[in-house]
mmCIF file of C-alpha atoms in Angstrom:
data_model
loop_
_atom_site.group_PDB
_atom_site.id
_atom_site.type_symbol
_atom_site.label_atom_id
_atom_site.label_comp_id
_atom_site.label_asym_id
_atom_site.label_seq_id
_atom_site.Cartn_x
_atom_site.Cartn_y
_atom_site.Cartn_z
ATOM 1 C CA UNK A 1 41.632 -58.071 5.150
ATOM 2 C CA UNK A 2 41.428 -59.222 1.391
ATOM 3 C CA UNK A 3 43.416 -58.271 -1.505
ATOM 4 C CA UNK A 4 40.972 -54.758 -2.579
ATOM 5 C CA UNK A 5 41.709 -53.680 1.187
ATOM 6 C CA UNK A 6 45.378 -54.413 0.964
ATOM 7 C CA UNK A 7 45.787 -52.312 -2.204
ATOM 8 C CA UNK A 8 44.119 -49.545 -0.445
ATOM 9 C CA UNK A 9 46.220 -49.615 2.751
ATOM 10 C CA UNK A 10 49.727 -49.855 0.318
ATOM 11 C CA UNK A 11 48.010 -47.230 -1.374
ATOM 12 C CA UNK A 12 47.792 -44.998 1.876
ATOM 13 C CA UNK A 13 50.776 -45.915 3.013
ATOM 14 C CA UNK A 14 53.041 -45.500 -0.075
ATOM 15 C CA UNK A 15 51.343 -42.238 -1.663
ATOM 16 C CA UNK A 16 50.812 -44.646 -4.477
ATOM 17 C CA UNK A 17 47.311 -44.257 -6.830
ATOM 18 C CA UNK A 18 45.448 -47.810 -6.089
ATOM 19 C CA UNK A 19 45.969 -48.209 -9.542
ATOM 20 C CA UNK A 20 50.047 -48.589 -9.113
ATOM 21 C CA UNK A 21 49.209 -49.815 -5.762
ATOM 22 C CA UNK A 22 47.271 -53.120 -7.289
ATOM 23 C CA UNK A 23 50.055 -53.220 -9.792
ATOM 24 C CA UNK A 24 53.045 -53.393 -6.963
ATOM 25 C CA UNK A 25 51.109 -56.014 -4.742
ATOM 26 C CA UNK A 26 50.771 -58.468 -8.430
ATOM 27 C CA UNK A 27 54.009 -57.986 -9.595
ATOM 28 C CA UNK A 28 55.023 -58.806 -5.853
ATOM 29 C CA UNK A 29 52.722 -61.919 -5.757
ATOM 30 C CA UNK A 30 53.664 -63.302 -9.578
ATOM 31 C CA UNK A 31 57.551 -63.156 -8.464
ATOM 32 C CA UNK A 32 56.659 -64.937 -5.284
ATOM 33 C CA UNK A 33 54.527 -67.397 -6.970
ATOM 34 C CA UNK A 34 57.590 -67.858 -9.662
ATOM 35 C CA UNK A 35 60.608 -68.787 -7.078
ATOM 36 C CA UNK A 36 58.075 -71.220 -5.384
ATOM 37 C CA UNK A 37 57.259 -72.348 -8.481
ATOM 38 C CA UNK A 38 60.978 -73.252 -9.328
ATOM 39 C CA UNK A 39 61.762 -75.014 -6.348
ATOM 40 C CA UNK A 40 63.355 -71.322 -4.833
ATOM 41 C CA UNK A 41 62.953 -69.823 -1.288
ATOM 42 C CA UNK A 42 61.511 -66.007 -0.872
ATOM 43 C CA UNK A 43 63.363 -64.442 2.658
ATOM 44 C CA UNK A 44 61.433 -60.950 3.529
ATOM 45 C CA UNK A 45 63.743 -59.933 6.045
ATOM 46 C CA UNK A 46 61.619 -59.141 8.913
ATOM 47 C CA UNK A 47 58.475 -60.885 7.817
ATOM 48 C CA UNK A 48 59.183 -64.150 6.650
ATOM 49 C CA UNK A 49 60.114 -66.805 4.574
ATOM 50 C CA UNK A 50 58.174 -68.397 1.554
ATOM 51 C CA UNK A 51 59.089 -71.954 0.782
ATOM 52 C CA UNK A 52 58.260 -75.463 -0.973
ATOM 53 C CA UNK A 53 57.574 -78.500 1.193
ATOM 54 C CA UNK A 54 56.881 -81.761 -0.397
ATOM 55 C CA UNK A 55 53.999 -83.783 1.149
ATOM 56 C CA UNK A 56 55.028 -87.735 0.848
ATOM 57 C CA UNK A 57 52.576 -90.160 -0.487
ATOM 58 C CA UNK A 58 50.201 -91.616 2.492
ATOM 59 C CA UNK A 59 47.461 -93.956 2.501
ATOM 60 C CA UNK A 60 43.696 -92.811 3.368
ATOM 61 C CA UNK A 61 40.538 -93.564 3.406
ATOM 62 C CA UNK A 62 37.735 -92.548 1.138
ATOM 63 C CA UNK A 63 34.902 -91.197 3.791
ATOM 64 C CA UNK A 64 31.844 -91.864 2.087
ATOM 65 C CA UNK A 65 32.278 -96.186 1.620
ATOM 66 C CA UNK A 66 35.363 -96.644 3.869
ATOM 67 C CA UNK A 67 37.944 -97.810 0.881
ATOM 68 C CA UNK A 68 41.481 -97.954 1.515
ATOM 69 C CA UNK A 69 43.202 -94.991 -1.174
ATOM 70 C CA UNK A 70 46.717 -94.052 -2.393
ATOM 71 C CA UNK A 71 47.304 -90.393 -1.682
ATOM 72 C CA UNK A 72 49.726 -89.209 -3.580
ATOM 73 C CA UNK A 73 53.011 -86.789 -2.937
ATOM 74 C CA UNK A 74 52.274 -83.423 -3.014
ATOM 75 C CA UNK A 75 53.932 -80.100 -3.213
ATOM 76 C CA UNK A 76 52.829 -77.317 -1.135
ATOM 77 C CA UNK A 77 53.309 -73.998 -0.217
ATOM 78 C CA UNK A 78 55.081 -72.869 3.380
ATOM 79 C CA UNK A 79 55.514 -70.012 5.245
ATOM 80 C CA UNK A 80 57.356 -69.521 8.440
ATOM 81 C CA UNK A 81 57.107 -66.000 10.194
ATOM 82 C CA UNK A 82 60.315 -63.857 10.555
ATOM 83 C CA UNK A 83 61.238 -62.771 14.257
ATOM 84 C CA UNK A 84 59.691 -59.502 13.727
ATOM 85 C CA UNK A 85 56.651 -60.769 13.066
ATOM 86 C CA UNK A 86 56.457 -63.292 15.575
ATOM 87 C CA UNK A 87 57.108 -60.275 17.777
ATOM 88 C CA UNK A 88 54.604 -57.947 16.849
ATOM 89 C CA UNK A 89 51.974 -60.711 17.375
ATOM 90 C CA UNK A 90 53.008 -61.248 20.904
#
């Protein structure tokens, strides 16, 4: 499913126009994107839980002439499904 299919189903769902439907699922994605931005957790009760892991530093190696390289830390992006999830995949 990608994002013009999801605003469709919300739309169906809710009784919302796809207009206020693609408005909802943005507004819902921005404040998402702005707790993990500042370090915060998201907890959908039911669904899941958004978080911030941080990836430490490692070393590699470059794949095309076999060089040793610094990777640095990273920050990314986590989620971990809620138990009602997890049970509806079952």
């Amino acid at each position: 499913m990608n994002k013009t299919e999801l605003i469709e189903k919300i739309a169906e769902k809710s009784g919302l126009t796809k207009v206020d439907s693609k408005k909802a699922l943005e507004a819902a994605l921005d404040a998402i994107k702005e707790a993990l931005v500042a370090d915060d957790k998201v907890a959908l009760i039911g669904f899941g839980t958004f978080s911030v892991n941080t990836r430490a530093a490692r070393e590699g190696i470059n794949p095309s002439n076999k060089a040793k390289i610094q990777i640095p830390e990273k920050k990314i992006a986590k989620f971990k499904a809620g138990a009602e999830l997890a049970d509806a995949l079952k």
